[in-house]
Short mmCIF file of N, CA and C in Angstrom, two decimals:
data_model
loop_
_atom_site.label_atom_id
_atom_site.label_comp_id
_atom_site.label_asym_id
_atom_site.label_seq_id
_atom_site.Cartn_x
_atom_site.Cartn_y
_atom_site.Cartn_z
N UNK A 1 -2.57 12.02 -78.71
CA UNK A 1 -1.68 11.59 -77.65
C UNK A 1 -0.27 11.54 -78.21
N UNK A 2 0.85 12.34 -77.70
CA UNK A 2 1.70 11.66 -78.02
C UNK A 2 3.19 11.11 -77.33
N UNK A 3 2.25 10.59 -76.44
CA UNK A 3 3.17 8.97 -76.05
C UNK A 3 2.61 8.24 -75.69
N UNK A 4 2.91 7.15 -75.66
CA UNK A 4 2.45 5.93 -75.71
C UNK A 4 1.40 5.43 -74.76
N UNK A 5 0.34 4.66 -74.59
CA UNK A 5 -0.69 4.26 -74.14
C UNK A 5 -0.45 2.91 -73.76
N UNK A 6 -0.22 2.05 -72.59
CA UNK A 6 -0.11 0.71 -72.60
C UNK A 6 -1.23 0.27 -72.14
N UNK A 7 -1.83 -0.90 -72.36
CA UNK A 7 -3.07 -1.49 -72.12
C UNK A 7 -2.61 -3.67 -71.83
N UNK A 8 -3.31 -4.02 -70.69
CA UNK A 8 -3.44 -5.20 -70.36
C UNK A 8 -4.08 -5.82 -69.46
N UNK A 9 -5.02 -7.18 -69.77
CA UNK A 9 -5.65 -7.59 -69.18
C UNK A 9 -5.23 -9.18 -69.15
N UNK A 10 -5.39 -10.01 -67.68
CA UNK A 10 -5.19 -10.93 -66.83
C UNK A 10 -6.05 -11.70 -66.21
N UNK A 11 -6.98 -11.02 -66.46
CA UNK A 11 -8.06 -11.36 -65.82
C UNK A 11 -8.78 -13.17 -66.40
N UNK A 12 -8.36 -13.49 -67.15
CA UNK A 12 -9.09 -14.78 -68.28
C UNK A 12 -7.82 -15.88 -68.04
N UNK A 13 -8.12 -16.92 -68.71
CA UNK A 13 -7.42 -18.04 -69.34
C UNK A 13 -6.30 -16.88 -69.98
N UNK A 14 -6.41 -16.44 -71.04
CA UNK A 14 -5.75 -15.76 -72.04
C UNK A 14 -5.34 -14.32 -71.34
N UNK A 15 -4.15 -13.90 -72.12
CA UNK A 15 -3.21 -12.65 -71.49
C UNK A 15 -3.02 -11.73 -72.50
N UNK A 16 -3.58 -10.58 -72.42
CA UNK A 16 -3.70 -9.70 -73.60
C UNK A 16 -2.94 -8.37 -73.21
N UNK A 17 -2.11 -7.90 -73.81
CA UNK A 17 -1.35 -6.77 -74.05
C UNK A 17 -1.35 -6.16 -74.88
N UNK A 18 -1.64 -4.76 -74.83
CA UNK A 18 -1.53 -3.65 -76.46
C UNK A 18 -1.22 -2.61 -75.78
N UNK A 19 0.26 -2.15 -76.63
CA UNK A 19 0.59 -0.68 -76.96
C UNK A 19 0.66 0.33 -78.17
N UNK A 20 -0.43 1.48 -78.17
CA UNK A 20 -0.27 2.13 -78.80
C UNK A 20 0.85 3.52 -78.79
N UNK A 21 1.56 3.35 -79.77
CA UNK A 21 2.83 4.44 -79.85
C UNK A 21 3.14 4.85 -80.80
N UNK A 22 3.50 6.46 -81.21
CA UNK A 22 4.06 6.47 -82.35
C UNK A 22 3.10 6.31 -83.62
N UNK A 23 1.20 6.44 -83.34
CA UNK A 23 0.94 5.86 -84.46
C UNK A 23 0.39 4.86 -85.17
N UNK A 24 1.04 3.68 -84.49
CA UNK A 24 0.90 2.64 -84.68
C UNK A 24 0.37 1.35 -83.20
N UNK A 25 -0.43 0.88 -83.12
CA UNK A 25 -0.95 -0.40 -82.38
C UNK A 25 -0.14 -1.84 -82.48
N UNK A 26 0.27 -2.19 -81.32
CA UNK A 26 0.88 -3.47 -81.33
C UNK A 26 0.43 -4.01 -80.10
N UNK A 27 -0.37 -5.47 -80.57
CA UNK A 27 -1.04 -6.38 -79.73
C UNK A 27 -0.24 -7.70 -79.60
N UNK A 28 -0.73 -8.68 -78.32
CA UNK A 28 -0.21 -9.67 -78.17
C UNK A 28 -1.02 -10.38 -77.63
N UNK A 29 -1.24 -11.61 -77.51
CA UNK A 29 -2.58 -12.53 -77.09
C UNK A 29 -1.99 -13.85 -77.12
N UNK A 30 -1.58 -13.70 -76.09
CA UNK A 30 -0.99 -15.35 -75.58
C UNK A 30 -1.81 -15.93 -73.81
N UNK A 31 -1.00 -17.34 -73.79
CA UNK A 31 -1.91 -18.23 -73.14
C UNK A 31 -1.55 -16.97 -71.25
N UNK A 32 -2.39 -17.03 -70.62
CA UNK A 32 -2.73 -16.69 -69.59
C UNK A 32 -2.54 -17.55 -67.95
N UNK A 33 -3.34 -17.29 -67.29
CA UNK A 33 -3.84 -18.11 -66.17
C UNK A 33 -2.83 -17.68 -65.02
N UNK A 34 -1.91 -18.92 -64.93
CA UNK A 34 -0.77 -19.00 -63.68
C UNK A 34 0.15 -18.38 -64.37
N UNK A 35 0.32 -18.65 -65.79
CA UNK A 35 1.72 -17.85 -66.59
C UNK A 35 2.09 -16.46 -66.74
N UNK A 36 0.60 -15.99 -65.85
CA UNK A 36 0.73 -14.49 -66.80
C UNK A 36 1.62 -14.09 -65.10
N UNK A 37 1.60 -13.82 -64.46
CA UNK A 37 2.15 -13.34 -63.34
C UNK A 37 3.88 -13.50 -63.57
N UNK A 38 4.10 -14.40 -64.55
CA UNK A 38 5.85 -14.27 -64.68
C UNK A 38 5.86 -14.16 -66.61
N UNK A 39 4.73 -14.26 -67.06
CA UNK A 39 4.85 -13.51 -68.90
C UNK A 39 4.40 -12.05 -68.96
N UNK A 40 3.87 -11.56 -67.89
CA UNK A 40 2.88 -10.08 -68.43
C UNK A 40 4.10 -8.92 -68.58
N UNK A 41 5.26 -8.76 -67.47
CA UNK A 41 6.13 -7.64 -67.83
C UNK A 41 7.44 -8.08 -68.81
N UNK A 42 8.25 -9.20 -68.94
CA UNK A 42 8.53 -9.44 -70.41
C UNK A 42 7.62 -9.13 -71.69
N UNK A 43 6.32 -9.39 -71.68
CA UNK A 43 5.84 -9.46 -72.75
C UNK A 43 5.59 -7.81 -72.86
N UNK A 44 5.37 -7.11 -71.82
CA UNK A 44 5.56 -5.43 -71.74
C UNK A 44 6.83 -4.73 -72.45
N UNK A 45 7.59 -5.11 -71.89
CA UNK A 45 8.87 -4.50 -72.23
C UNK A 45 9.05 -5.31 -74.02
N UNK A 46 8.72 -6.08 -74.28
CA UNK A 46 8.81 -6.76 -75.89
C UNK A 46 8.57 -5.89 -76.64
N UNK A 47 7.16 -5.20 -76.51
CA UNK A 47 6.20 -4.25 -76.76
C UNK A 47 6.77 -2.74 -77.21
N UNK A 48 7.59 -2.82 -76.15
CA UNK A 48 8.18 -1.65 -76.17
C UNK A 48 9.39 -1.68 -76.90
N UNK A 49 10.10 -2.61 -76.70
CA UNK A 49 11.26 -2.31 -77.86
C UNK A 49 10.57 -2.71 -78.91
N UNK A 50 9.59 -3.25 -79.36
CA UNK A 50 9.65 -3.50 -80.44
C UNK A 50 8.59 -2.13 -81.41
N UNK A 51 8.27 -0.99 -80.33
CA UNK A 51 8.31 0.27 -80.22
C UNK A 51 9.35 1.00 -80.79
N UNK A 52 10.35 0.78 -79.99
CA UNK A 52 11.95 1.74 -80.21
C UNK A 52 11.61 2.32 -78.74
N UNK A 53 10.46 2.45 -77.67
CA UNK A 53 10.86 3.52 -76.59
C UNK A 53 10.71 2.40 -75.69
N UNK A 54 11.53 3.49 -74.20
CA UNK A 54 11.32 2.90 -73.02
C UNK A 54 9.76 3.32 -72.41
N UNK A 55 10.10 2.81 -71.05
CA UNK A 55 8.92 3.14 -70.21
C UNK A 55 8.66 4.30 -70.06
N UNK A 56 9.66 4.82 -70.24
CA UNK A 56 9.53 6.37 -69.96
C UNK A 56 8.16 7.49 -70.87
N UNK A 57 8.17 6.43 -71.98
CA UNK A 57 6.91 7.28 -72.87
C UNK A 57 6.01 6.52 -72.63
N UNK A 58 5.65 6.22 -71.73
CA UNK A 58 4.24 5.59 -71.52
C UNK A 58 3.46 6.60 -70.75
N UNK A 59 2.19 7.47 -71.78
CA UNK A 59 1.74 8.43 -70.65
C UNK A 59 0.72 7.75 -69.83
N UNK A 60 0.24 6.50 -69.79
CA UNK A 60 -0.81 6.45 -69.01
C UNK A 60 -1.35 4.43 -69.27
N UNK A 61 -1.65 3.98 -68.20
CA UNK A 61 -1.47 2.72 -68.05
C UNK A 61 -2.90 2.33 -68.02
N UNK A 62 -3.29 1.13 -68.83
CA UNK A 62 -5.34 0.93 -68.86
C UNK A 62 -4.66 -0.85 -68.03
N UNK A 63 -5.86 -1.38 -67.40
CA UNK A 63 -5.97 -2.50 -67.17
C UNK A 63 -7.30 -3.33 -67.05
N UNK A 64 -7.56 -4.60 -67.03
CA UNK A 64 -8.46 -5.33 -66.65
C UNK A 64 -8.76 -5.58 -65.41
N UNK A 65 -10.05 -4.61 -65.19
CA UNK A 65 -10.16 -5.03 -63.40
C UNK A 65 -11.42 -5.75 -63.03
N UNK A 66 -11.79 -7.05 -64.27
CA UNK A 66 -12.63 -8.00 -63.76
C UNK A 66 -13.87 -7.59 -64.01
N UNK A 67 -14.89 -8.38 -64.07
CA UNK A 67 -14.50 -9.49 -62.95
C UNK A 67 -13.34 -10.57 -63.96
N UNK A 68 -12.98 -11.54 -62.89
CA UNK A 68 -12.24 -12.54 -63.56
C UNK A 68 -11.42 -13.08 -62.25
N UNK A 69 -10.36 -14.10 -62.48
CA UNK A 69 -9.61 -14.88 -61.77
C UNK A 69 -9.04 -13.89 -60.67
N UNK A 70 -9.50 -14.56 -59.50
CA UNK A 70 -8.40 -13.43 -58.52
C UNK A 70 -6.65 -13.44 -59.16
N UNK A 71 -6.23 -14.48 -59.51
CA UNK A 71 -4.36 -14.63 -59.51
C UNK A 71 -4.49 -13.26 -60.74
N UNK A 72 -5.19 -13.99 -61.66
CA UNK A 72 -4.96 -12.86 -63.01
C UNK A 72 -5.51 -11.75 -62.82
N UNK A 73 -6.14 -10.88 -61.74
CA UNK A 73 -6.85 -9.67 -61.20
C UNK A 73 -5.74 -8.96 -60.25
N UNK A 74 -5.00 -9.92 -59.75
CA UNK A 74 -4.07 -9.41 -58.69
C UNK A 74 -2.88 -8.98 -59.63
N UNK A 75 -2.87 -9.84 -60.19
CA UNK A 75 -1.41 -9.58 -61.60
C UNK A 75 -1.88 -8.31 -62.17
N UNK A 76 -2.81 -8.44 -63.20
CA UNK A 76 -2.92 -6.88 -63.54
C UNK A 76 -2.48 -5.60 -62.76
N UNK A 77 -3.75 -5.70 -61.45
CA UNK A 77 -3.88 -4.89 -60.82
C UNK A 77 -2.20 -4.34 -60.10
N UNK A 78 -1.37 -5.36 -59.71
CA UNK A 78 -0.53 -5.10 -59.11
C UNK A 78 0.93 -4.28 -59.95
N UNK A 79 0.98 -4.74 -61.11
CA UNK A 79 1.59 -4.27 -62.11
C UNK A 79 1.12 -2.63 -62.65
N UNK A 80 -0.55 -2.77 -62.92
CA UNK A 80 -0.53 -1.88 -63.08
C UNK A 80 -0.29 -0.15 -62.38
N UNK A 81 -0.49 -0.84 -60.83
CA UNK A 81 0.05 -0.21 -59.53
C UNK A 81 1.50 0.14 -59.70
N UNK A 82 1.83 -1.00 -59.50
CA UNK A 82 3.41 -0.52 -59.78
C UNK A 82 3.93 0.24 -60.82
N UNK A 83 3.61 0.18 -62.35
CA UNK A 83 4.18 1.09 -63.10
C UNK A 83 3.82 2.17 -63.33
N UNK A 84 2.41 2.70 -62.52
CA UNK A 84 1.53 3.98 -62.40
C UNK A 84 2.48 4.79 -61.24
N UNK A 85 2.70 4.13 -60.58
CA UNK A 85 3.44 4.69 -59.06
C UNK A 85 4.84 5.22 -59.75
N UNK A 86 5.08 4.48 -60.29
CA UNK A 86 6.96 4.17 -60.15
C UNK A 86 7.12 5.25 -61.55
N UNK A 87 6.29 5.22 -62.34
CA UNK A 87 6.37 6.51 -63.53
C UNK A 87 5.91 7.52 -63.23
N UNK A 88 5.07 7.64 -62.34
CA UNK A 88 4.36 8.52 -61.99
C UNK A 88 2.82 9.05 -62.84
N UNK A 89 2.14 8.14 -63.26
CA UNK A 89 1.50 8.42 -64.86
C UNK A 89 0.26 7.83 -64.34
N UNK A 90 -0.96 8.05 -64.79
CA UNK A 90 -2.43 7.85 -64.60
C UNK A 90 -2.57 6.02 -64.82
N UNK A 91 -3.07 5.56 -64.03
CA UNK A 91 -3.73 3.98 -63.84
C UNK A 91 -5.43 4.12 -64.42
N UNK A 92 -5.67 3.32 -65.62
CA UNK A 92 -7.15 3.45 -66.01
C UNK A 92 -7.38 2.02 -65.63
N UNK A 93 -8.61 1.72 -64.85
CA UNK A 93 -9.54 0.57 -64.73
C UNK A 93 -10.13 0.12 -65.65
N UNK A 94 -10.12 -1.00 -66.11
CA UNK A 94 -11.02 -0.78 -67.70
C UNK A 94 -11.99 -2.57 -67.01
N UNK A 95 -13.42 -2.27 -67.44
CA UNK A 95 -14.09 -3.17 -66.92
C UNK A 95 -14.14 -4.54 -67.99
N UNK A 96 -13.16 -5.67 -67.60
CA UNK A 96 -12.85 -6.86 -68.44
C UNK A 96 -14.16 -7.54 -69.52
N UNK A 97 -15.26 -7.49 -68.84
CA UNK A 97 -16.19 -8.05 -69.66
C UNK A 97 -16.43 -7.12 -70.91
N UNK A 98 -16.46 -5.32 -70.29
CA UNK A 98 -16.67 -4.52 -71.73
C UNK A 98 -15.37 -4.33 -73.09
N UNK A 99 -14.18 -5.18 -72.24
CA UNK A 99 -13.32 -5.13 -73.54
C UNK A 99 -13.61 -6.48 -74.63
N UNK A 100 -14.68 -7.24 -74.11
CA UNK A 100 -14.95 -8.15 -75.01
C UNK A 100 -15.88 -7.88 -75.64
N UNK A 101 -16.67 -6.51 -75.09
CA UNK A 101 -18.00 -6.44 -75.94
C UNK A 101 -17.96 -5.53 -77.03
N UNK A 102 -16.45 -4.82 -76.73
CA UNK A 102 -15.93 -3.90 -77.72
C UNK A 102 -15.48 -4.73 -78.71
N UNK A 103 -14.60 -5.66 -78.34
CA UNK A 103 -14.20 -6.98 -79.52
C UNK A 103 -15.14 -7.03 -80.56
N UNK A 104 -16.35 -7.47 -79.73
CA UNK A 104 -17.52 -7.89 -80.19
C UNK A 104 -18.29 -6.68 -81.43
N UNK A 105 -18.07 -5.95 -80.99
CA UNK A 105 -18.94 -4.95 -81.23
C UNK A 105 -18.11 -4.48 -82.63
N UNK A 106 -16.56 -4.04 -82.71
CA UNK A 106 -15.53 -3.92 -83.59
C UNK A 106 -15.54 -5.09 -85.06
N UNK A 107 -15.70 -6.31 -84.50
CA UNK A 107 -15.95 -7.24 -85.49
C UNK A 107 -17.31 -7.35 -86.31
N UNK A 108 -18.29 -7.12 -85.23
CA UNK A 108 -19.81 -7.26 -86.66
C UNK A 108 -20.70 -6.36 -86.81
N UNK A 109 -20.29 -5.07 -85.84
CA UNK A 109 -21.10 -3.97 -85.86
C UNK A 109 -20.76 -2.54 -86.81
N UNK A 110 -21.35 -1.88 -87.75
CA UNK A 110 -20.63 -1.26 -88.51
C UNK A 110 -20.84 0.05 -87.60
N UNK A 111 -19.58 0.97 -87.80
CA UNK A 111 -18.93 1.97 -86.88
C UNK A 111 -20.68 3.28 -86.91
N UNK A 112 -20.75 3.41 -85.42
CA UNK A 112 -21.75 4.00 -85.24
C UNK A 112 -22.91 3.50 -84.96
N UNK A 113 -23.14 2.38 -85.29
CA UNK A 113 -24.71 2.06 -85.71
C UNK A 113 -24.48 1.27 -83.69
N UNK A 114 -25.84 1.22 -83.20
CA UNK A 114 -26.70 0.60 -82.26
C UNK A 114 -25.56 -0.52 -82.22
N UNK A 115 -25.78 -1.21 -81.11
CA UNK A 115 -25.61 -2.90 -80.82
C UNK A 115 -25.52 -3.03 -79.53
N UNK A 116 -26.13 -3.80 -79.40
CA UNK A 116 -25.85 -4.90 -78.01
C UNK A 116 -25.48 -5.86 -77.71
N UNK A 117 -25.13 -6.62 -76.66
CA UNK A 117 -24.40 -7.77 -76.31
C UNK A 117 -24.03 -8.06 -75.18
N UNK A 118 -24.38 -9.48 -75.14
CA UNK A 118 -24.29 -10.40 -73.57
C UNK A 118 -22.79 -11.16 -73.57
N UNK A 119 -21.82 -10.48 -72.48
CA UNK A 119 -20.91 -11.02 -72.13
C UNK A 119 -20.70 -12.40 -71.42
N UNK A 120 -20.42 -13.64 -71.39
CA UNK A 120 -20.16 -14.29 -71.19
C UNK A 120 -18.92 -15.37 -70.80
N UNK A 121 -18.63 -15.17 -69.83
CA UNK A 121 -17.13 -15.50 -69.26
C UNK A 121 -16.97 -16.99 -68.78
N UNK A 122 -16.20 -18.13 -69.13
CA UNK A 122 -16.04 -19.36 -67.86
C UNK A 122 -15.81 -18.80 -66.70
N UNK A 123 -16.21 -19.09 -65.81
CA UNK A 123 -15.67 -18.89 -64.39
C UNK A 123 -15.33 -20.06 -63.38
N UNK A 124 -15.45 -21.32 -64.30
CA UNK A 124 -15.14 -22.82 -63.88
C UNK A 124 -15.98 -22.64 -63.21
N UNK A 125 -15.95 -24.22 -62.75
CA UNK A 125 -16.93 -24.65 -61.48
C UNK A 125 -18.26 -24.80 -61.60
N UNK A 126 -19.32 -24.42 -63.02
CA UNK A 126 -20.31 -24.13 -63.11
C UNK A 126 -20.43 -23.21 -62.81
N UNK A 127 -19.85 -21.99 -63.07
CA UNK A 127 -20.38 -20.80 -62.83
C UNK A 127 -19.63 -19.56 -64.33
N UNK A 128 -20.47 -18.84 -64.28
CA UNK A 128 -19.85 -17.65 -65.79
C UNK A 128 -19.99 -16.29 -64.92
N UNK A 129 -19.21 -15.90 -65.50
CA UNK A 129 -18.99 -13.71 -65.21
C UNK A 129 -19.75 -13.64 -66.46
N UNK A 130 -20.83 -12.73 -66.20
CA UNK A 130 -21.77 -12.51 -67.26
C UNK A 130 -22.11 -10.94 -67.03
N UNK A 131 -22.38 -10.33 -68.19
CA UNK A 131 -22.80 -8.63 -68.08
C UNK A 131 -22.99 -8.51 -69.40
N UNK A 132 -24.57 -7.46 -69.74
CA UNK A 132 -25.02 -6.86 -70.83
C UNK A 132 -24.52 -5.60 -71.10
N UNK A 133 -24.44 -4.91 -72.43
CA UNK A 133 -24.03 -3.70 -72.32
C UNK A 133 -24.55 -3.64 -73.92
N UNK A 134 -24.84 -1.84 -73.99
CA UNK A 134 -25.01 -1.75 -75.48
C UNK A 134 -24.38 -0.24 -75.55
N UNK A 135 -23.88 -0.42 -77.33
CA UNK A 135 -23.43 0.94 -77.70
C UNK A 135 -24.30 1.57 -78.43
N UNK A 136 -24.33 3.43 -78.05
CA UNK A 136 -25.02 3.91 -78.76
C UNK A 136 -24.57 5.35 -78.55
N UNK A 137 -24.67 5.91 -79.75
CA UNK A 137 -24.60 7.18 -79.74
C UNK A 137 -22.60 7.55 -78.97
N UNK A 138 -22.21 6.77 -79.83
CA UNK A 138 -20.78 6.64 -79.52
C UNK A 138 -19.85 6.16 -77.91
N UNK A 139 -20.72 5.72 -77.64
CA UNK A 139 -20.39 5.21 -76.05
C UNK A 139 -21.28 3.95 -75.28
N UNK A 140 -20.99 3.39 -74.54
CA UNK A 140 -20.97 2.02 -73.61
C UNK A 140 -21.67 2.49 -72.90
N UNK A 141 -22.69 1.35 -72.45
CA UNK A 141 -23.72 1.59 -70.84
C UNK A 141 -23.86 0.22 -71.01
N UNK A 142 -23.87 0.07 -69.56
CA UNK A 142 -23.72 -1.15 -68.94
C UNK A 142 -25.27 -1.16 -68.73
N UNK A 143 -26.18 -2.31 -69.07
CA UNK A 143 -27.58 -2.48 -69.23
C UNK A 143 -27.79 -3.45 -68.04
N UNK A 144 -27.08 -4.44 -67.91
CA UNK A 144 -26.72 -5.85 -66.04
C UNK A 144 -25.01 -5.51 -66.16
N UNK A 145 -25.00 -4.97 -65.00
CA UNK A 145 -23.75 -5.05 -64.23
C UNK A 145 -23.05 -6.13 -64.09
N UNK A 146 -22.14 -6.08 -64.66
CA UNK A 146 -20.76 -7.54 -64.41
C UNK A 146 -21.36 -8.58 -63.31
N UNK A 147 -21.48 -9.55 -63.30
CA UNK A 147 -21.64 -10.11 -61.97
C UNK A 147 -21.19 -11.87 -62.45
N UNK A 148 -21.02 -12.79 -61.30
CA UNK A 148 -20.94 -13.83 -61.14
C UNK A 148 -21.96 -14.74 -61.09
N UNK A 149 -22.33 -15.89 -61.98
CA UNK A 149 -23.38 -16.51 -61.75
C UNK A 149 -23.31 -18.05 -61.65
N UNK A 150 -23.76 -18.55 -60.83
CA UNK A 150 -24.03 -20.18 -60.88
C UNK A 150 -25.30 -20.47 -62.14
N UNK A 151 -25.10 -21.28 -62.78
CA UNK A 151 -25.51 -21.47 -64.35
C UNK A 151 -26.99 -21.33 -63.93
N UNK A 152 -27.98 -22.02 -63.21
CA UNK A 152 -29.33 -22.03 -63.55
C UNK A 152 -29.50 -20.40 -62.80
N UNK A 153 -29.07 -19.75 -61.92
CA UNK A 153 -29.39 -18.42 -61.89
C UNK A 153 -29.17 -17.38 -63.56
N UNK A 154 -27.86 -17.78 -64.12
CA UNK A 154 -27.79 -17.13 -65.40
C UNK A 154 -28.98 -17.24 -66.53
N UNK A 155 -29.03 -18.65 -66.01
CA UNK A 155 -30.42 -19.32 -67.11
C UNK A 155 -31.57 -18.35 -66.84
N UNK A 156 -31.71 -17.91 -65.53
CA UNK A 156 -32.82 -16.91 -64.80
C UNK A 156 -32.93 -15.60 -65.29
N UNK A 157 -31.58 -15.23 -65.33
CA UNK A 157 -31.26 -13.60 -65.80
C UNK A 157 -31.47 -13.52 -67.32
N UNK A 158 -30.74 -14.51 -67.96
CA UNK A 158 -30.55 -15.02 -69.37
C UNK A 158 -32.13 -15.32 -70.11
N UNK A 159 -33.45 -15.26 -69.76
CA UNK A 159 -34.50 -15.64 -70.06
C UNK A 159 -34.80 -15.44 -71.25
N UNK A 160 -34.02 -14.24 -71.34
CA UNK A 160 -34.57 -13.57 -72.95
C UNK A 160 -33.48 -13.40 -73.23
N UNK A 161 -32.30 -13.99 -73.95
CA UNK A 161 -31.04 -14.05 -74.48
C UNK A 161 -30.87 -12.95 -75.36
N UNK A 162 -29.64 -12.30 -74.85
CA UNK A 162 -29.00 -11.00 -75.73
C UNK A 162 -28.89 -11.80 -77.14
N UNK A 163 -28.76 -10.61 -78.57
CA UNK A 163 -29.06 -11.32 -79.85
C UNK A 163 -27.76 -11.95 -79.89
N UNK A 164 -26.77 -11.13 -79.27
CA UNK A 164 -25.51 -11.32 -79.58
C UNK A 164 -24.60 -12.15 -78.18
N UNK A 165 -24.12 -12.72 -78.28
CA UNK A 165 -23.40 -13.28 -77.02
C UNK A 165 -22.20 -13.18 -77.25
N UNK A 166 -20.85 -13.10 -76.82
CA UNK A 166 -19.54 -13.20 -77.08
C UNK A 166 -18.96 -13.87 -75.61
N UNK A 167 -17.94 -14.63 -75.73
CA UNK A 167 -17.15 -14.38 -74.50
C UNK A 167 -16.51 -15.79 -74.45
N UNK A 168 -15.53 -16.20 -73.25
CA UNK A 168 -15.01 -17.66 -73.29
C UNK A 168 -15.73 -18.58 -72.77
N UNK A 169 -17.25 -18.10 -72.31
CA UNK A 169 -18.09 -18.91 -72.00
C UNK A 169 -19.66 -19.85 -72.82
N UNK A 170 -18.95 -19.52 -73.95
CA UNK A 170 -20.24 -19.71 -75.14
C UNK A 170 -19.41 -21.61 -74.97
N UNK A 171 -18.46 -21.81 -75.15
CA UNK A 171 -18.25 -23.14 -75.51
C UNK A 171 -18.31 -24.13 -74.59
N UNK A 172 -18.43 -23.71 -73.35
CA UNK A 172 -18.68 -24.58 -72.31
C UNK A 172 -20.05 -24.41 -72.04
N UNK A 173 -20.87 -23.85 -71.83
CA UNK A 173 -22.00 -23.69 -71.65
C UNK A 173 -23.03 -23.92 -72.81
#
């Protein structure tokens, strides 16, 4: 690729931004929620100067499209609308629970080999965004589809617990 790739998700408590440019990866992971709807395009443009380019080299825009908080789903989504439109440049959907299982997967899985893992999201209220997925053979399949659960239904689905769990819902639950 060579220009730049911007990537961000809204969807959580937490507000995650990464641009790759030039080479080099630059991430940011600050607090989220109500903030991100007036931190997500400052913290864009930061990104970028601290790049050296404008918007203008951004060939192509990834986002978090949930599940997760409608405010932080609408923020993404709407941003990412807007700077796909307004540059004229490709909008990628990227499914929020599998960028945690990539997290997941990046930190204890050595490159190539098998793994699986149960996503686990707060969704307040007694309820978690929960979805299985495993890698293999260099790519993601979704094994339970993203979905929303009130806790003793998860407990239902959950019967036979993935080995691995990740997500912002391990500490409340």
């Amino acid at each position: 690729m060579s220009g730049a790739l911007l990537a961000f998700d809204t969807s959580t408590e937490a507000m995650a931004v990464a641009l790759a440019a030039n080479g080099l990866e630059r991430c940011a992971d600050e607090a989220g929620g109500a903030r991100a709807s007036a931190a997500l395009l400052p913290r864009i443009h930061a990104l970028l100067a601290e790049a050296g380019i404008g918007l203008d080299a951004v060939e192509a825009i990834a986002f978090g499209r949930g599940p997760g908080a409608f405010t932080g789903l609408r923020t993404s989504c709407a941003v990412a609308q807007g700077l796909g439109f307004g540059l004229g440049r490709p909008v990628i959907a990227v499914d929020s629970l599998l960028i945690v299982a990539e997290d997941a997967r990046a930190q204890l899985a050595a490159d190539g080999a098998d793994f699986e893992v149960g996503v686990l999201m707060d969704a307040r209220m007694d309820e978690a965004y929960a979805g299985r997925y495993r890698w293999s053979r260099g790519a993601w399949a979704a094994l339970e589809t993203p979905a929303l659960y009130a806790l003793p239904a998860l407990a239902l689905a959950w019967a036979r617990a993935p080995a691995c769990v990740a997500g912002s819902g391990l500490g409340p639950f």
